[in-house]
GROMACS .gro file of C-alpha atoms in nm:
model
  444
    1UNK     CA    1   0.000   0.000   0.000
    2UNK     CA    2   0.144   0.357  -0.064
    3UNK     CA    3   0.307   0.527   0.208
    4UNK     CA    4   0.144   0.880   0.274
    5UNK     CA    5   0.465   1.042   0.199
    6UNK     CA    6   0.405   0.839  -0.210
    7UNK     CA    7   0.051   0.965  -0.255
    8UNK     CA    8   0.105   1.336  -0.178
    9UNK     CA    9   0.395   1.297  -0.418
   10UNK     CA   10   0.232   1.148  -0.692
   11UNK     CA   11  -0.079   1.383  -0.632
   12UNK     CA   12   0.162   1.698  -0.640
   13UNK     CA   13   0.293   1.525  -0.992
   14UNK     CA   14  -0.069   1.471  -1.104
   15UNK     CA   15  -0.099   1.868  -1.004
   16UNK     CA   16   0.188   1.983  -1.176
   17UNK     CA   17   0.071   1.764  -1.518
   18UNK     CA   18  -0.201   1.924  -1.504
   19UNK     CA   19  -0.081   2.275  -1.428
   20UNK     CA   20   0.108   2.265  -1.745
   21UNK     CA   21  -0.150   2.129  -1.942
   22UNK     CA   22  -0.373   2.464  -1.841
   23UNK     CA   23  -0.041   2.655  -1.897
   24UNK     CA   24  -0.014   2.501  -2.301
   25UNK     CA   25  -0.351   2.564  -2.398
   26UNK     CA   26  -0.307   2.890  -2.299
   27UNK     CA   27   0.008   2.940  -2.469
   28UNK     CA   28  -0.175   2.743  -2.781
   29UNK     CA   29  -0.459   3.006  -2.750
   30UNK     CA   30  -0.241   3.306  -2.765
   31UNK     CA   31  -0.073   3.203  -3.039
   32UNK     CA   32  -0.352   3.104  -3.241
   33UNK     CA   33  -0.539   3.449  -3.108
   34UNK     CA   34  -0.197   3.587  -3.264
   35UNK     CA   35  -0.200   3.391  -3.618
   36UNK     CA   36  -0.585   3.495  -3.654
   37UNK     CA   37  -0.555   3.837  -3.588
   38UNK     CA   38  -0.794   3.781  -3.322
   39UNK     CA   39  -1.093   3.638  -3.551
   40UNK     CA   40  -1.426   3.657  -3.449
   41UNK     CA   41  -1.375   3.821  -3.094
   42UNK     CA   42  -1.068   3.563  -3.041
   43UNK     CA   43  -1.366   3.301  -3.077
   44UNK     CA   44  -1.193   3.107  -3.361
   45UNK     CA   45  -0.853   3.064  -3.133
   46UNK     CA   46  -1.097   2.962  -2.858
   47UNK     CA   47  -1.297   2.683  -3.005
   48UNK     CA   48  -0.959   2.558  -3.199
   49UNK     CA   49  -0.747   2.550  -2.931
   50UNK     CA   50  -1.118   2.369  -2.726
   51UNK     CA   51  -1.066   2.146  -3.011
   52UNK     CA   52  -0.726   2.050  -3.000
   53UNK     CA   53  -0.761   2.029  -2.610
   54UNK     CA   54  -1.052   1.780  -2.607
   55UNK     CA   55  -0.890   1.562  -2.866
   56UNK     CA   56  -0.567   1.546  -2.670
   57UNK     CA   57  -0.773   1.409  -2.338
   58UNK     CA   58  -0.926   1.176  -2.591
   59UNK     CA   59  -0.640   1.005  -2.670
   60UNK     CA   60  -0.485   1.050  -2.305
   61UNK     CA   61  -0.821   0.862  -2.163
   62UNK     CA   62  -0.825   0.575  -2.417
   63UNK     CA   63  -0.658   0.321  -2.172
   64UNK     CA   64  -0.871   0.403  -1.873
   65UNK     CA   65  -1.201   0.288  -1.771
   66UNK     CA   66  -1.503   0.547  -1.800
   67UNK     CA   67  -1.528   0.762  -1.472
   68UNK     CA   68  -1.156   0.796  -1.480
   69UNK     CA   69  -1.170   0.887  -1.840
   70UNK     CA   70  -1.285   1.237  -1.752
   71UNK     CA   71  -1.028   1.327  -1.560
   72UNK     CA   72  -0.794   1.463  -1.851
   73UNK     CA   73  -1.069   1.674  -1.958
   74UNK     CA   74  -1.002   1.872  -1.600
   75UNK     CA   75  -0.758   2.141  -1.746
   76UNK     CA   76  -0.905   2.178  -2.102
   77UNK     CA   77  -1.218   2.284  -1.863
   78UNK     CA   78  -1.001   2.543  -1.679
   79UNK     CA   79  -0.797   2.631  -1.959
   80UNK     CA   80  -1.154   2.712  -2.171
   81UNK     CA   81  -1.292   2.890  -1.899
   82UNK     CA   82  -0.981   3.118  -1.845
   83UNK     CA   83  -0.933   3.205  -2.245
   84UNK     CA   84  -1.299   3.266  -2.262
   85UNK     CA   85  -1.255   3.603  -2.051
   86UNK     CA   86  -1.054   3.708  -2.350
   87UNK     CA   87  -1.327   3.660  -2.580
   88UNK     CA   88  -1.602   3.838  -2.395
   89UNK     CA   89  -1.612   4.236  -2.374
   90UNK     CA   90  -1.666   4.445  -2.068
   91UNK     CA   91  -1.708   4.770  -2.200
   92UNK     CA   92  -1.934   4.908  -2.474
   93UNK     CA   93  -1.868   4.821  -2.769
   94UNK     CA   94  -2.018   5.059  -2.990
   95UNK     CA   95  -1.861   5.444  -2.909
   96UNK     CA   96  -1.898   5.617  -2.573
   97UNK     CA   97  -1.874   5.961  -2.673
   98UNK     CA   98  -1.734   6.205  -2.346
   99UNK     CA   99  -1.988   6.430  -2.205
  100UNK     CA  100  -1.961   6.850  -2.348
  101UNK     CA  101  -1.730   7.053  -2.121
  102UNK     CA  102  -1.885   7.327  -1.970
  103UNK     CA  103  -1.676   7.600  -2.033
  104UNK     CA  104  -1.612   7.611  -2.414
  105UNK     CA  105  -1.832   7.600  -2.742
  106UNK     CA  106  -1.783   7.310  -2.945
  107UNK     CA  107  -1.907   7.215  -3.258
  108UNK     CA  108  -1.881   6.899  -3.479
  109UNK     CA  109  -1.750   7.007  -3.836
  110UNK     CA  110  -1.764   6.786  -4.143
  111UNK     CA  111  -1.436   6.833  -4.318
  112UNK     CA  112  -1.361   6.775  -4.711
  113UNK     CA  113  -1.143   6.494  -4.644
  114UNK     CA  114  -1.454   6.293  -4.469
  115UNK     CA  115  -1.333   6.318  -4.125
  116UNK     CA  116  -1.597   6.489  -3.910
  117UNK     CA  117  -1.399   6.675  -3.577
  118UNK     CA  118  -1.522   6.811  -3.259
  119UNK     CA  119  -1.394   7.181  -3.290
  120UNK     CA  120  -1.353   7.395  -2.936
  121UNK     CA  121  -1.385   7.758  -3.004
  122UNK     CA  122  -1.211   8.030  -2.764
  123UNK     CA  123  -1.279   8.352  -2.876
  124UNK     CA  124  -1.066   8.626  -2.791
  125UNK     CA  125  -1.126   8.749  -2.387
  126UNK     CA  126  -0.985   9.045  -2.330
  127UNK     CA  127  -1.078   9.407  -2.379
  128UNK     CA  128  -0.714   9.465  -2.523
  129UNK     CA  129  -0.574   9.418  -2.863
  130UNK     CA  130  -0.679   9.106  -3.046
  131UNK     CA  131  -0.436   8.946  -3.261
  132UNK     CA  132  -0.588   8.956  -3.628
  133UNK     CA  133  -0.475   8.620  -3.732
  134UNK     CA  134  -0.698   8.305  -3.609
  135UNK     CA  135  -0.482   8.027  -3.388
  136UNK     CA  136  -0.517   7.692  -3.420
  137UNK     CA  137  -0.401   7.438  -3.164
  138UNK     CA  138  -0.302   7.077  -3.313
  139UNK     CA  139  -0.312   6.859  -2.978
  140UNK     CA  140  -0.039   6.565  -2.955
  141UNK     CA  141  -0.178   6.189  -2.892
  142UNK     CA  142  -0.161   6.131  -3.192
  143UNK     CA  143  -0.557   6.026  -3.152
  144UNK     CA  144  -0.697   6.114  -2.847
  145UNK     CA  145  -0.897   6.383  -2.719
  146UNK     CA  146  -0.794   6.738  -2.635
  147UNK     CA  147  -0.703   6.723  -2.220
  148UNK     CA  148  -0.832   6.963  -1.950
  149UNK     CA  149  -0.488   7.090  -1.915
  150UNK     CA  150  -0.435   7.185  -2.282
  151UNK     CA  151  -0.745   7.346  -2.285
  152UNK     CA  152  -0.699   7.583  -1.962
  153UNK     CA  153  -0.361   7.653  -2.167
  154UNK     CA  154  -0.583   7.799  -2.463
  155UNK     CA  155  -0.765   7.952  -2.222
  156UNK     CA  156  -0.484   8.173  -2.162
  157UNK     CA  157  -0.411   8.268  -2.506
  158UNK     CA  158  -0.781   8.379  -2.581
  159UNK     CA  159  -0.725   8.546  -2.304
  160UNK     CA  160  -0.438   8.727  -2.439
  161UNK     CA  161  -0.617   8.819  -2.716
  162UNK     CA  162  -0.584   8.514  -2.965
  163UNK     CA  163  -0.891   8.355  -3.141
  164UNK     CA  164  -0.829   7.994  -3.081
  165UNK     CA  165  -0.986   7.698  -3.253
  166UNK     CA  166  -0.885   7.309  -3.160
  167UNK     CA  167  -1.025   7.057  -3.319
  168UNK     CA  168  -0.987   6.685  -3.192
  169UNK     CA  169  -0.800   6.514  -3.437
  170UNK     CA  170  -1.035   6.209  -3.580
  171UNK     CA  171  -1.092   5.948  -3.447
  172UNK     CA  172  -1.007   6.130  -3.129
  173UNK     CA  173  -1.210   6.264  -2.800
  174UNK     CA  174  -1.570   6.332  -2.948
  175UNK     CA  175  -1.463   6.330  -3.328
  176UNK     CA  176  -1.594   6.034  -3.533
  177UNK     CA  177  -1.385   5.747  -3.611
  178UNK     CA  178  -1.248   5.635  -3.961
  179UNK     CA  179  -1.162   5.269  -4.042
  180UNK     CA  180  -0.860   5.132  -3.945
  181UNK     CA  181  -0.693   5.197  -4.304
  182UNK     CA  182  -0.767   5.488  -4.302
  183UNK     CA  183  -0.544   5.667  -3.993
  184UNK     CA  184  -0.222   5.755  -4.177
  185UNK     CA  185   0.007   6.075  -4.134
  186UNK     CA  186  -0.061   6.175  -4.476
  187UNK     CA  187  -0.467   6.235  -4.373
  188UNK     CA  188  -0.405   6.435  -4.049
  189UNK     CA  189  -0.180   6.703  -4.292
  190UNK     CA  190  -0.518   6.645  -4.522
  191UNK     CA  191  -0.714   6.711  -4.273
  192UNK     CA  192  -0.560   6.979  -4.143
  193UNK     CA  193  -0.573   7.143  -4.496
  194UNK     CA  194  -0.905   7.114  -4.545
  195UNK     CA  195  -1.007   7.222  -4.122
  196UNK     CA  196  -0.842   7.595  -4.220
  197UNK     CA  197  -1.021   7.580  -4.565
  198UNK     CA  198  -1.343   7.498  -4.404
  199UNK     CA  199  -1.256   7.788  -4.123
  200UNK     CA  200  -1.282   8.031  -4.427
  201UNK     CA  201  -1.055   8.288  -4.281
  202UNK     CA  202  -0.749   8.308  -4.425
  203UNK     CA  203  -0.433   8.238  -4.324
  204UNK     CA  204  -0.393   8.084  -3.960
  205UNK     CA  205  -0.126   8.003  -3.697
  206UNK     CA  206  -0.050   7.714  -3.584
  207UNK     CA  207   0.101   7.545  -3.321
  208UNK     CA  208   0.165   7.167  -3.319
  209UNK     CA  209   0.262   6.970  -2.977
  210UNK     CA  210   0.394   6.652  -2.981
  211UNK     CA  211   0.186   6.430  -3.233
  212UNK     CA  212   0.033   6.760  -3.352
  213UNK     CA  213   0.394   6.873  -3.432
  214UNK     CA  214   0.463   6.578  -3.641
  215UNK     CA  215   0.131   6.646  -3.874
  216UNK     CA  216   0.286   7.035  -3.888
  217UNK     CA  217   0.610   6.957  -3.958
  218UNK     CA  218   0.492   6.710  -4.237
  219UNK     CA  219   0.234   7.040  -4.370
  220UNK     CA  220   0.505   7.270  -4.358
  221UNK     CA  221   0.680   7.025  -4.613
  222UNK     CA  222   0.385   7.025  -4.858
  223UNK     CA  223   0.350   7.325  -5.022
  224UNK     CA  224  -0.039   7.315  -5.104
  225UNK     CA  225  -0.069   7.303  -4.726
  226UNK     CA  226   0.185   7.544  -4.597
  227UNK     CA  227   0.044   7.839  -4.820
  228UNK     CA  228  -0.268   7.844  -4.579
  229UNK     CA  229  -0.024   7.867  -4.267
  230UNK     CA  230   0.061   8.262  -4.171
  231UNK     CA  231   0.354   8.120  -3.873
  232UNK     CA  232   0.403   7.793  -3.736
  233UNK     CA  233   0.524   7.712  -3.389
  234UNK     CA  234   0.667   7.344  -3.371
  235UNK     CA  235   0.673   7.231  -2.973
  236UNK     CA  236   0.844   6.918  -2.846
  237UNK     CA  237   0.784   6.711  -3.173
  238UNK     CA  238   0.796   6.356  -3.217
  239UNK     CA  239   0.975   6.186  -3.536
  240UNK     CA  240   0.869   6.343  -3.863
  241UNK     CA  241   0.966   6.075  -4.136
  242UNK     CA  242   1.093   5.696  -4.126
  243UNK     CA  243   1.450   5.784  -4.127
  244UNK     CA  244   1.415   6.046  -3.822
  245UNK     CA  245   1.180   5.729  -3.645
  246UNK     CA  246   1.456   5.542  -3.639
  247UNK     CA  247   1.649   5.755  -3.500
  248UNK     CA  248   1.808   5.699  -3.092
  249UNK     CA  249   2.001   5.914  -2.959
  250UNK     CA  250   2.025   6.177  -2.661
  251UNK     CA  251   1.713   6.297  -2.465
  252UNK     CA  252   1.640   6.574  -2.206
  253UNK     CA  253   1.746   6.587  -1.852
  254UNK     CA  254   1.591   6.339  -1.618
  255UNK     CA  255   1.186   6.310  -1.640
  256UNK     CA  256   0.994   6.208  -1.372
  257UNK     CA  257   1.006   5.875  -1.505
  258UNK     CA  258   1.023   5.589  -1.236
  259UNK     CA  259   1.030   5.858  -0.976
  260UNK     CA  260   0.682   5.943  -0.968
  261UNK     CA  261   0.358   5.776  -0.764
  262UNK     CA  262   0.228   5.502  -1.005
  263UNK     CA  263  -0.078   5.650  -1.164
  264UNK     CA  264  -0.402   5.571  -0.982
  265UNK     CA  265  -0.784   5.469  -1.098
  266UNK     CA  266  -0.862   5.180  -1.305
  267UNK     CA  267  -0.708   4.985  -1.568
  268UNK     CA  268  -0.802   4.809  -1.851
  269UNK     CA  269  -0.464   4.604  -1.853
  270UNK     CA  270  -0.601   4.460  -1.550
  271UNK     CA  271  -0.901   4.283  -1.767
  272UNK     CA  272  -0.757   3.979  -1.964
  273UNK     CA  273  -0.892   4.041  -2.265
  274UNK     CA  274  -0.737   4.372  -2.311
  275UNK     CA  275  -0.416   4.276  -2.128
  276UNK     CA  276  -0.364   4.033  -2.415
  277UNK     CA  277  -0.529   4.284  -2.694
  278UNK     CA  278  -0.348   4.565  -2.593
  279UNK     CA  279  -0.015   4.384  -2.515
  280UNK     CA  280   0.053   4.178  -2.869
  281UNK     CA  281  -0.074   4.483  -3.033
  282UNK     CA  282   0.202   4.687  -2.884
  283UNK     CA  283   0.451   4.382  -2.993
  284UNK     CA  284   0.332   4.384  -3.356
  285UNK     CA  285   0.143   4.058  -3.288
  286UNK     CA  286  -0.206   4.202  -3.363
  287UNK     CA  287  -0.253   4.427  -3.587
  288UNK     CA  288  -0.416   4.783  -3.507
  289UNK     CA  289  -0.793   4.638  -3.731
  290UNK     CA  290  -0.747   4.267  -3.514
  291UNK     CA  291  -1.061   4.142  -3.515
  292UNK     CA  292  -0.998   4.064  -3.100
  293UNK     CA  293  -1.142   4.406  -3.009
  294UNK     CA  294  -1.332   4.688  -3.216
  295UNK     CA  295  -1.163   5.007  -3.257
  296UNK     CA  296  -1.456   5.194  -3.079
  297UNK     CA  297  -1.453   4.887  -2.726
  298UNK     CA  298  -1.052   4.983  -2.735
  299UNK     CA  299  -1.137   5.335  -2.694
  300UNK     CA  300  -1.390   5.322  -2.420
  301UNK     CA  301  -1.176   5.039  -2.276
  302UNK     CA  302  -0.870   5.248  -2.216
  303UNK     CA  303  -0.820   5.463  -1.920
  304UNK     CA  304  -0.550   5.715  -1.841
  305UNK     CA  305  -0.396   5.464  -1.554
  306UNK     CA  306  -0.304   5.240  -1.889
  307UNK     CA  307  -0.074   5.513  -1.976
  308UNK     CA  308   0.115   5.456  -1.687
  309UNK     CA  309   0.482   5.610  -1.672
  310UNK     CA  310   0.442   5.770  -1.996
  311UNK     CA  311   0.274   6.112  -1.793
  312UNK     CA  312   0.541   6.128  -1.586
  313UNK     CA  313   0.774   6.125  -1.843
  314UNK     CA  314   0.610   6.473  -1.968
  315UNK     CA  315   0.767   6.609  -1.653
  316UNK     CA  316   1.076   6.664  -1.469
  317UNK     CA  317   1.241   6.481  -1.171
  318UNK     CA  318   1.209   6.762  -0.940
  319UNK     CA  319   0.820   6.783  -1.044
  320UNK     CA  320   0.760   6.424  -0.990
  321UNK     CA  321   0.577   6.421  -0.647
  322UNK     CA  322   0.344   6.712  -0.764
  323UNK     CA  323   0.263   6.616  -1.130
  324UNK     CA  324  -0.098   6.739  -1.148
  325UNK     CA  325  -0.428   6.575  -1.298
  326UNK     CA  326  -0.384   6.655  -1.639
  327UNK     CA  327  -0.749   6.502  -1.683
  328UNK     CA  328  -1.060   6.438  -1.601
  329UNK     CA  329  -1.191   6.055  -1.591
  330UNK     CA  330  -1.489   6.193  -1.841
  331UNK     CA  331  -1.313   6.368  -2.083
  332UNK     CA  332  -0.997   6.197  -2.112
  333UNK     CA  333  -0.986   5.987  -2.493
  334UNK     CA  334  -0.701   5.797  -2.620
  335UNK     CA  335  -0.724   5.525  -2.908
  336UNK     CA  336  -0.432   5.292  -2.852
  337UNK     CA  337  -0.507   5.103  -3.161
  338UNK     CA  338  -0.520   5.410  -3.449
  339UNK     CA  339  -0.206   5.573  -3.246
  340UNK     CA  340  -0.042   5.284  -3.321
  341UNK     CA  341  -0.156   5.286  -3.690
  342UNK     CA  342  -0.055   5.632  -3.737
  343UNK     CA  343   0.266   5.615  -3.578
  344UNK     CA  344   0.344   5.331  -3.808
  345UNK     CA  345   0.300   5.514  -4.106
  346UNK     CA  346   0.528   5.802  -4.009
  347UNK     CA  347   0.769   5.481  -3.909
  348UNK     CA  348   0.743   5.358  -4.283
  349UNK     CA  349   0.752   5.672  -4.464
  350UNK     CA  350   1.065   5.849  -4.672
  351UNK     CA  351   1.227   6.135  -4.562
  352UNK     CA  352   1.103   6.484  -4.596
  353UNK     CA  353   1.363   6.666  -4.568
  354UNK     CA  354   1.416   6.721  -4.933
  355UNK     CA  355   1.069   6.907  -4.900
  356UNK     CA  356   1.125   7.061  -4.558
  357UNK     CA  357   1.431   7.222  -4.716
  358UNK     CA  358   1.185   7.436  -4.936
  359UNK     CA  359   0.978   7.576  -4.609
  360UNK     CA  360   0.912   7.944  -4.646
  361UNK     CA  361   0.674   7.983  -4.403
  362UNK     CA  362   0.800   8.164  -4.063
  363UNK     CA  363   0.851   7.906  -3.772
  364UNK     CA  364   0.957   7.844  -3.380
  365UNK     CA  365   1.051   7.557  -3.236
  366UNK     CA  366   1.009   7.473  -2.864
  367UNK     CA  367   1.243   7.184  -2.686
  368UNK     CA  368   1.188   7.138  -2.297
  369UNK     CA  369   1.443   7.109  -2.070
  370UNK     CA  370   1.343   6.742  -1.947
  371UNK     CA  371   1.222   6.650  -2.259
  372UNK     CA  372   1.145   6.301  -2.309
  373UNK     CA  373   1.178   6.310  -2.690
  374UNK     CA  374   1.477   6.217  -2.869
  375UNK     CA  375   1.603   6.550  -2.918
  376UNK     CA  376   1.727   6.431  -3.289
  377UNK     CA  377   1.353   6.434  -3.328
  378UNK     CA  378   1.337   6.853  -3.309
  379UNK     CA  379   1.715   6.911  -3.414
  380UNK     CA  380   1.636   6.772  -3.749
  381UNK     CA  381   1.349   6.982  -3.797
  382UNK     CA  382   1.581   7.303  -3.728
  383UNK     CA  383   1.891   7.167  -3.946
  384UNK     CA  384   1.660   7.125  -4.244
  385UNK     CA  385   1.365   7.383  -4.192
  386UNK     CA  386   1.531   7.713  -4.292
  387UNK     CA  387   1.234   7.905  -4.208
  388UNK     CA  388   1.258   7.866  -3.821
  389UNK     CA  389   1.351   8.165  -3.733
  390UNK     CA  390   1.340   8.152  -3.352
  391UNK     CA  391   1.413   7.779  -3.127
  392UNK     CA  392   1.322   7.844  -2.743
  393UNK     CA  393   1.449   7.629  -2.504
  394UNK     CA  394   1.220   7.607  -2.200
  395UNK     CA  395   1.365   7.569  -1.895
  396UNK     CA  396   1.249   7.376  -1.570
  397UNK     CA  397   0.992   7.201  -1.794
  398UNK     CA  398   0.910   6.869  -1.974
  399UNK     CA  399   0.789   6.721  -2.256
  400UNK     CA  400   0.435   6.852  -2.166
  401UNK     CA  401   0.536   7.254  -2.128
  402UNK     CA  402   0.202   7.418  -1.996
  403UNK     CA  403   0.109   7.232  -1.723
  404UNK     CA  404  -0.043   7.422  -1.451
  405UNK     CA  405   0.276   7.417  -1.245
  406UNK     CA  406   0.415   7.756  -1.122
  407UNK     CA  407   0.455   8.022  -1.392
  408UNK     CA  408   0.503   7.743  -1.659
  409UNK     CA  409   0.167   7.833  -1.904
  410UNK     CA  410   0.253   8.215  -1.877
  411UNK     CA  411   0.600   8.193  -1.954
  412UNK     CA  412   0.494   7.928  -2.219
  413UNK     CA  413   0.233   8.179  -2.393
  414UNK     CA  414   0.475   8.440  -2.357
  415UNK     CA  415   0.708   8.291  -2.646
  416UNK     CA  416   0.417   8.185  -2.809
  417UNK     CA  417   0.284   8.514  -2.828
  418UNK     CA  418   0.626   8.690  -2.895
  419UNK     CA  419   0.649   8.481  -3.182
  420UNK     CA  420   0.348   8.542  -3.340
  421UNK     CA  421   0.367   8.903  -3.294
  422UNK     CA  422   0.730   8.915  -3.423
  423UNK     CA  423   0.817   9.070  -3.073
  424UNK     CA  424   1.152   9.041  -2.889
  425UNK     CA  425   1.175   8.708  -2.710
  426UNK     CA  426   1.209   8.655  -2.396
  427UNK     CA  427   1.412   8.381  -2.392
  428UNK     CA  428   1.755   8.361  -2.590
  429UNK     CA  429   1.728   8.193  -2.928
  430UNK     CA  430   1.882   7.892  -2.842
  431UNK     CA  431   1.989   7.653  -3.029
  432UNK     CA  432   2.072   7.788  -3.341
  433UNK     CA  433   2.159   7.546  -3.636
  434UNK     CA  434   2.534   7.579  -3.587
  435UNK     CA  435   2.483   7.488  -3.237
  436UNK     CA  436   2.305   7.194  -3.267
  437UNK     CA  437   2.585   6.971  -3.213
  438UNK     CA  438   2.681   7.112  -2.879
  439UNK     CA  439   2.356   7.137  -2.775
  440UNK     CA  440   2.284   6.770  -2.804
  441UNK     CA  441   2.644   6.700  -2.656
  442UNK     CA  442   2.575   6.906  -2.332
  443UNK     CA  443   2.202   6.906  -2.285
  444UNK     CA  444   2.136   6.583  -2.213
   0.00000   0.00000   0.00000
């Protein structure tokens, strides 16, 4: 008769067997989920890999008698019941549009390209002079929805006597989504041609943050576009072609990075089935149209917490035990799944600089002290852009610039503003293009 000591081994054997049979169908699922593209919800990776488990404890029962054939059926049970939770939403999964903020008019504009945008209005709000030229705010993401921070920032400049317009970029915040194909560098420069054509007045200046610099950069290169564009203020962009992409080289001083409270609130990667959506599309495993999640469910699924580090990144070390909400839960947008499509085509297209080099229209570039961009990213904008005429470097800030922290929006809207008015700066012009290599030799 077996000792004690000999059944709880062989039952911790039987255990383990059947540990790592869960564990392979798993693996089996994922894999398949990966070679489908996610078919069908990930329902076509589920009932093959239920397929190739039940045959398996088929052939592993043949041999015993009937009650104790069953038993290898145990983990294709628990293995099906744990891949199902991948195949079964939790969110809506048509689109959950964010509620209308309060304090600014906005309007949904049909554009000549076929995008229709949510388009926030600031008129000018002072009793001062107002500057003649309209302003137009291209928010970074790339596709996501215009934050609370960003728009108390352009509350300051209508303020100062701008007439600002921001439109969500499509696909973004309350704009209307495009199909998957359709998300490409190429149509947010299109699109932005035909939102200041559709504006109807005139000429307009632009500034372009992060993602929003990209698309600007890219219009200043195409003359059609650039002739509607009166001066064009480049801040903290990310790569502009494939060969600047692939780019790595020097960044800003320290971010808050890994110094920073981890961000707070909910999480879709805590949800299995976008954990494994979200994850093997950021490895190239799914592609941004899978057919594991809609575009419109990945949107609403999404929450600000899934962006983890990457806000405090946007700030520096000293700020990183004071970076403030830069959003509300309601209004913040972000599609993870057309970002990624977008930034993929800037990844795969040629160089620009060819075109850039024949940029006549007035510019400024902005670089922040702890950027987190590759600073090759803006340097190559100002070695081959021989219309900037101005590059700030802003002090005690990061990657995002106005932020609600100490003077930063003033001093922010003060070059801004300098700029557009062709006013003495208040900061030096700094770096210039003959400086460039120093500057990415000492300011990192």
């Amino acid at each position: 008769m077996p000792t004690p000591v000999l059944r709880l081994v062989r039952f911790t054997g039987r255990l383990l067997l059947a540990l790592a049979a869960v564990a392979t169908l798993v693996v089996v699922f994922l894999a398949l989920v990966a070679l489908t593209d996610g078919a069908g919800s990930g329902l076509a990776a589920w009932l093959t890999t239920l397929g190739i488990g039940a045959v398996l404890a088929l052939w592993r029962g043949r041999h015993r008698t009937w009650p104790t054939r069953l038993v290898p059926f145990l983990p294709v049970v628990i293995a099906a019941a744990l891949t199902a939770t991948v195949c079964i939403p939790t969110v809506p999964t048509a689109r959950r549009h964010s509620p209308a903020l309060p304090f600014v008019s906005t309007q949904h504009w049909n554009l000549a390209t076929g995008s229709r945008v949510a388009v926030n209005h600031y008129p000018p709000a002072n009793p001062g002079p107002r500057h003649p030229v309209p302003f137009v705010y291209l928010h970074g993401g790339p596709v996501r929805g215009i934050s609370v921070q960003d728009h108390r920032f352009l509350q300051l400049l209508a303020r100062q006597g701008h007439d600002v317009y921001a439109y969500e970029h499509a696909g973004g915040g309350r704009s209307d989504l495009l199909t998957m194909d359709q998300y490409t560098i190429s149509r947010s420069v299109r699109d932005l041609a035909a939102f200041v054509d559709r504006l109807d007045n005139g000429k307009v200046d632009i500034l372009g943050f992060s993602g929003g610099g990209v698309v600007l950069t890219r219009a200043l290169a195409d003359p059609g576009v650039a002739a509607r564009l009166h001066r064009a203020i480049i801040a903290e962009p990310g790569p502009m072609d494939g060969p600047t992409a692939h780019i790595t080289g020097h960044k800003g001083r320290a971010s808050a990075r890994g110094l920073a409270p981890a961000p707070t609130g909910p999480r879709s990667t805590h949800v299995p089935r976008y954990a494994v959506a979200f994850g093997l599309m950021r490895l190239g495993l799914l592609t941004p149209d899978t057919g594991l999640i809609g575009q419109a469910e990945g949107d609403n699924a999404f929450t600000a917490a899934d962006l983890g580090s990457d806000t405090a990144s946007a700030y520096c070390a000293r700020d990183a035990h004071r970076i403030p909400a830069e959003d509300t839960a309601q209004n913040f947008s972000f599609s993870p799944a057309a970002s990624l499509r977008v930034q993929q085509t800037v990844k795969d297209s040629p160089s620009i600089a060819p075109l850039l080099r024949q940029s006549r229209t007035p510019a400024m570039l902005m670089i922040a002290e702890c950027s987190s961009q590759v600073r090759q990213w803006a340097t190559a904008i100002l070695a081959h852009d021989p219309a900037v005429q101005r590059t700030q470097y802003m002090p005690g800030v990061g990657h995002h610039m106005w932020n609600g922290l100490d003077d930063n929006n003033d001093r922010a809207a003060a070059v801004i503003t300098a700029f557009l008015q062709d006013k003495p700066v208040p900061l030096p012009n700094y770096p210039t293009r003959d400086e460039i290599p120093t500057f990415l030799r000492d300011h990192k």
